[in-house]
Coordinates of C-alpha atoms in Angstrom, one line a residue:
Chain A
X14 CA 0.0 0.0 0.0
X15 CA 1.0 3.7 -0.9
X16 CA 1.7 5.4 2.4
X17 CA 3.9 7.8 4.3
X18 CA 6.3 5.9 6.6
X19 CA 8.1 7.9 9.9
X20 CA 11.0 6.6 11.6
X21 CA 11.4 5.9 14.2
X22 CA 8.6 6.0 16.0
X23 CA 10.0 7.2 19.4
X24 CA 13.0 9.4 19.7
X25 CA 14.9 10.3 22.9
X26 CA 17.8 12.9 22.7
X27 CA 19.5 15.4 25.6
X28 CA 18.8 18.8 26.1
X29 CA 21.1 20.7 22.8
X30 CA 22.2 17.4 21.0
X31 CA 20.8 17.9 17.3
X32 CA 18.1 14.8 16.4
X33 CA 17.1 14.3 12.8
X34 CA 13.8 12.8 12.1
X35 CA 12.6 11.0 8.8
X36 CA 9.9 10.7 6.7
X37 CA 9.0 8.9 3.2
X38 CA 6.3 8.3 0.8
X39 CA 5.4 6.4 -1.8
X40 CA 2.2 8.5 -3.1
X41 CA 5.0 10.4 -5.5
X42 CA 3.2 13.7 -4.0
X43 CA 4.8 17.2 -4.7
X44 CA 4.1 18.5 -1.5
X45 CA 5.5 17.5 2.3
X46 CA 4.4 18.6 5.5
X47 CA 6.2 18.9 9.0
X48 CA 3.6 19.5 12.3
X49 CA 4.4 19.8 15.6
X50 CA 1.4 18.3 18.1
X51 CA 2.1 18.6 21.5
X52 CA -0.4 17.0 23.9
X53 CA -4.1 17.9 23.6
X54 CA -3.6 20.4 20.7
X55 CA -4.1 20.3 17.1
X56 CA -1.2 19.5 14.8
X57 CA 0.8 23.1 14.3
X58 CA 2.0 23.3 10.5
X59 CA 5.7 24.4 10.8
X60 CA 7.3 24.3 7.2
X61 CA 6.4 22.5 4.0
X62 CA 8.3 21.7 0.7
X63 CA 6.4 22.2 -2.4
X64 CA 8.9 19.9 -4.8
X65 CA 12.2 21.4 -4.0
X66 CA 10.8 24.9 -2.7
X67 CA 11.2 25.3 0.9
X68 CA 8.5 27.5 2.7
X69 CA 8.7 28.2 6.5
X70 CA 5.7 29.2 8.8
X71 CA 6.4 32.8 10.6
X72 CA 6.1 31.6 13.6
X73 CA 8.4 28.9 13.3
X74 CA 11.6 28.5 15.4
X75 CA 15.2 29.0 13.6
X76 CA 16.1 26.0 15.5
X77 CA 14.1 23.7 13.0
X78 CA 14.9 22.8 9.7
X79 CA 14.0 21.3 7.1
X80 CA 16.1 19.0 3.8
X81 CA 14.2 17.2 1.3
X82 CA 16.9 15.6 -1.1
X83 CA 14.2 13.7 -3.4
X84 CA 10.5 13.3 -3.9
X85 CA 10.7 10.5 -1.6
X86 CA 12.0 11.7 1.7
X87 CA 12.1 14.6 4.0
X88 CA 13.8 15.2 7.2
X89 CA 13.2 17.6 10.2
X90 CA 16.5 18.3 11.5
X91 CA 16.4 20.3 15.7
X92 CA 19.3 21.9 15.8
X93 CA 19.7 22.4 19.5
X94 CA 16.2 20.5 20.9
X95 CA 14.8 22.2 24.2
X96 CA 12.3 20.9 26.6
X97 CA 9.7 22.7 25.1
X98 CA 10.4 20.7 21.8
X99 CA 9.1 17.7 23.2
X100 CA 5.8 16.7 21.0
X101 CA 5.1 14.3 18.3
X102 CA 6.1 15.2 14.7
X103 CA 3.7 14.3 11.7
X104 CA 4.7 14.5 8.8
X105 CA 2.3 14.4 5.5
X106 CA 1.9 14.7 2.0
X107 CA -0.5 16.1 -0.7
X108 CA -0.8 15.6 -4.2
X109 CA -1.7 18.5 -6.4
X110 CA -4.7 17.6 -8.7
X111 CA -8.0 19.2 -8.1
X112 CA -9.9 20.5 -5.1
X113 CA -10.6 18.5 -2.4
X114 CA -6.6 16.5 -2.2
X115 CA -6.4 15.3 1.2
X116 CA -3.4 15.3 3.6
X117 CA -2.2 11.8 4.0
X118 CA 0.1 11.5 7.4
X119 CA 2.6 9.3 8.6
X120 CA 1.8 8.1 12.3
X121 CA 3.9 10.5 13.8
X122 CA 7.7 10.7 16.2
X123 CA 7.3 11.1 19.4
X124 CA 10.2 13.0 20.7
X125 CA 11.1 13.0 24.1
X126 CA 14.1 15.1 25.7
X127 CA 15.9 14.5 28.6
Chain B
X23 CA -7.8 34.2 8.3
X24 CA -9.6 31.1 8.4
X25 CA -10.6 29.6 11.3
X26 CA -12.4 26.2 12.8
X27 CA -14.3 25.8 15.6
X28 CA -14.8 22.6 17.5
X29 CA -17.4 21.3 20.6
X30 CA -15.2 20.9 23.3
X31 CA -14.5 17.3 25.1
X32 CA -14.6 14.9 26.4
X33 CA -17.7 13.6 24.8
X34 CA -18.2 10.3 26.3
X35 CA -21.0 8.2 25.1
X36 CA -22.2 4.7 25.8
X37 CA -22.1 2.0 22.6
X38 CA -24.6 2.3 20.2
X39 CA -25.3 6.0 21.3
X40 CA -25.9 8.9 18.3
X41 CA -23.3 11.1 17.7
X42 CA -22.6 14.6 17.0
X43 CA -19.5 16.8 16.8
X44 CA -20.5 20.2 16.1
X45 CA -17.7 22.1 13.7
X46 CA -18.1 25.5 12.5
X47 CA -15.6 27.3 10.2
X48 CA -14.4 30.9 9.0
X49 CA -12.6 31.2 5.3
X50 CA -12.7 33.4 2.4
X51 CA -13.5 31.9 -0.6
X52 CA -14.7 28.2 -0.8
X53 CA -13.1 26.0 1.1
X54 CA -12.8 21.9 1.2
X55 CA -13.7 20.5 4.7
X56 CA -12.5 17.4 6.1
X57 CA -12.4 15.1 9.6
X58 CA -9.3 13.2 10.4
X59 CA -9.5 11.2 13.4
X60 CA -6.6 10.2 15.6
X61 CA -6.0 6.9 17.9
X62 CA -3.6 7.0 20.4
X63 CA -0.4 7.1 19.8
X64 CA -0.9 7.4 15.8
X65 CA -1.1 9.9 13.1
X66 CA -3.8 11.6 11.3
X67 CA -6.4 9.6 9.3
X68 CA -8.6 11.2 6.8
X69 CA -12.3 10.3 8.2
X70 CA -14.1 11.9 5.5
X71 CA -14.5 15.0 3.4
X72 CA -17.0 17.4 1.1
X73 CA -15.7 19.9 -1.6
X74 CA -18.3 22.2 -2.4
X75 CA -21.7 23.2 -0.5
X76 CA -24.2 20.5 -0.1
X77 CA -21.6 17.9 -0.7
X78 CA -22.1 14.7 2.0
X79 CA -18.9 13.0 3.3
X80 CA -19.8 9.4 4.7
X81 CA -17.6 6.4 5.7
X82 CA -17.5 3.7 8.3
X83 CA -20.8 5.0 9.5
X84 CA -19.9 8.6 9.8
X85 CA -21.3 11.2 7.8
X86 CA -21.0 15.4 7.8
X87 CA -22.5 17.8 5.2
X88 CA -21.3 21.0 4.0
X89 CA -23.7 23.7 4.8
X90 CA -22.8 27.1 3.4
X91 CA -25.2 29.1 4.7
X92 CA -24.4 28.0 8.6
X93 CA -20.5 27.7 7.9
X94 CA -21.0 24.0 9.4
X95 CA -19.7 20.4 8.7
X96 CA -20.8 18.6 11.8
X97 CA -20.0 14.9 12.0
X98 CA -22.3 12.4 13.1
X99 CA -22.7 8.8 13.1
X100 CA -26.1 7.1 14.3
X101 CA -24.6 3.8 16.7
X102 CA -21.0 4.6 18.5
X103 CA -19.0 2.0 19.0
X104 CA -16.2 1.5 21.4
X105 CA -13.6 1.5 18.5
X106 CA -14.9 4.6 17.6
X107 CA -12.9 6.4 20.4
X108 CA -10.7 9.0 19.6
X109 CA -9.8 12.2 19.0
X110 CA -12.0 14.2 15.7
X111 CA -10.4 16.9 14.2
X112 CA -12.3 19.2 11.3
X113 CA -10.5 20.7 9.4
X114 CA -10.5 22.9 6.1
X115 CA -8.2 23.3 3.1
X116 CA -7.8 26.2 1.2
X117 CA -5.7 26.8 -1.7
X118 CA -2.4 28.9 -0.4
X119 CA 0.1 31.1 -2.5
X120 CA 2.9 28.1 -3.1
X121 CA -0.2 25.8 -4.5
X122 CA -0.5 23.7 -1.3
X123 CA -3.2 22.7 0.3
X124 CA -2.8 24.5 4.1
X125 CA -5.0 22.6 6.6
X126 CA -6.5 25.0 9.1
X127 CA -7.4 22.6 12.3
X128 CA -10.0 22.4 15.1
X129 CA -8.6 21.7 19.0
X130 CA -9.8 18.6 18.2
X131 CA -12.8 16.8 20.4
X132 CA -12.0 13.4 21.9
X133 CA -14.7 10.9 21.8
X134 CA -14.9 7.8 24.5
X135 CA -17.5 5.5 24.1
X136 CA -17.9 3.0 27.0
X137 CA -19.3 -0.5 27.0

């Protein structure tokens, strides 16, 4: 089945040390999408890639970034993670075609730090 | 900007109960309106959506029509059942500058059904 796959699954890094989470797809979609959910709230878009064009949310922190060497994968790199980065990360993907193109998400890293 | 506005939770319900989860939104233009729902410990999954006024969205039971003149897309579903709980985000999708699809999201309502 076509699908967006996160790894890993649970991710425990120290305060500062840099943690790189993954994402791929096999949809072929143009577009990926990087939330932030922490507990209780709604997924918080913070950047998305539209084919090779990177486009950051205002309101996200410098301390995220983003790579997305192919179609296939993405990454979501935290430079220099804090407590308050602690959350699950979803990542997703869209296709382009007419009104109505779902998000289709992957089941999520939950980050804890330490 | 656009906006969505869920019923807060916890909605709990015993099995084979009726169901509703009142959403209301705020957008220019003409929005697509969906419900993902989320299980513990996973991601998103697209519940259903509608594209246009009028337009019903139905699976597994659930079901939530696009009215345009209320700004509504409540979800419903006639007999709960204890797999059904979870946590129901609405949501809305509206075309952005870069040609994605930005998902505006409820707080999200989360559903227990008991035995």
């Amino acid at each position: 089945d076509a699908m967006v796959i996160q790894n890993p699954r649970y991710q425990v890094t120290q305060f500062g040390k840099p943690v790189t989470l993954s994402c791929s797809q096999t949809l072929n979609h143009n577009v990926m999408y990087w939330y932030q959910q922490k507990s209780s709230q709604a997924p918080k878009l913070l950047f998305h890639y539209y084919d090779k064009d990177f486009n950051n949310e205002a309101d996200t922190p410098d301390n995220f970034q983003s790579r997305r060497p192919n179609t296939s994968f993405c990454f979501l790199d935290i430079r220099s993670p804090g407590l308050g980065d602690a959350a699950m990360y979803l990542c997703a993907t869209s296709g382009t075609g007419g009104q109505g193109q779902p998000q289709h998400f992957g089941d999520g890293t939950r980050l804890s730090i330490l | 900007g656009n906006s969505v506005t869920q019923m807060e939770g916890p909605v709990t319900l015993s099995e084979e109960a009726f169901l509703t989860i009142n959403c209301t939104y705020t957008a220019t233009g003409y929005p697509s309106l969906f419900w993902y729902v989320q299980y513990p410990g996973e991601g998103l999954q697209l519940l259903l959506k509608a594209t246009k006024a009028d337009d019903k969205g139905s699976n597994k039971g659930f079901e939530a029509t696009y009215r345009k003149e209320t700004t509504s897309f409540h979800l419903e579903k006639g007999s709960v059942q204890v797999s059904d709980s979870a946590v129901y985000f609405c949501a809305l999708s509206d075309r952005g500058d870069t040609g994605r699809r930005a998902l505006t999201f409820g707080s999200g309502t989360r559903l227990q059904v008991q035995p």
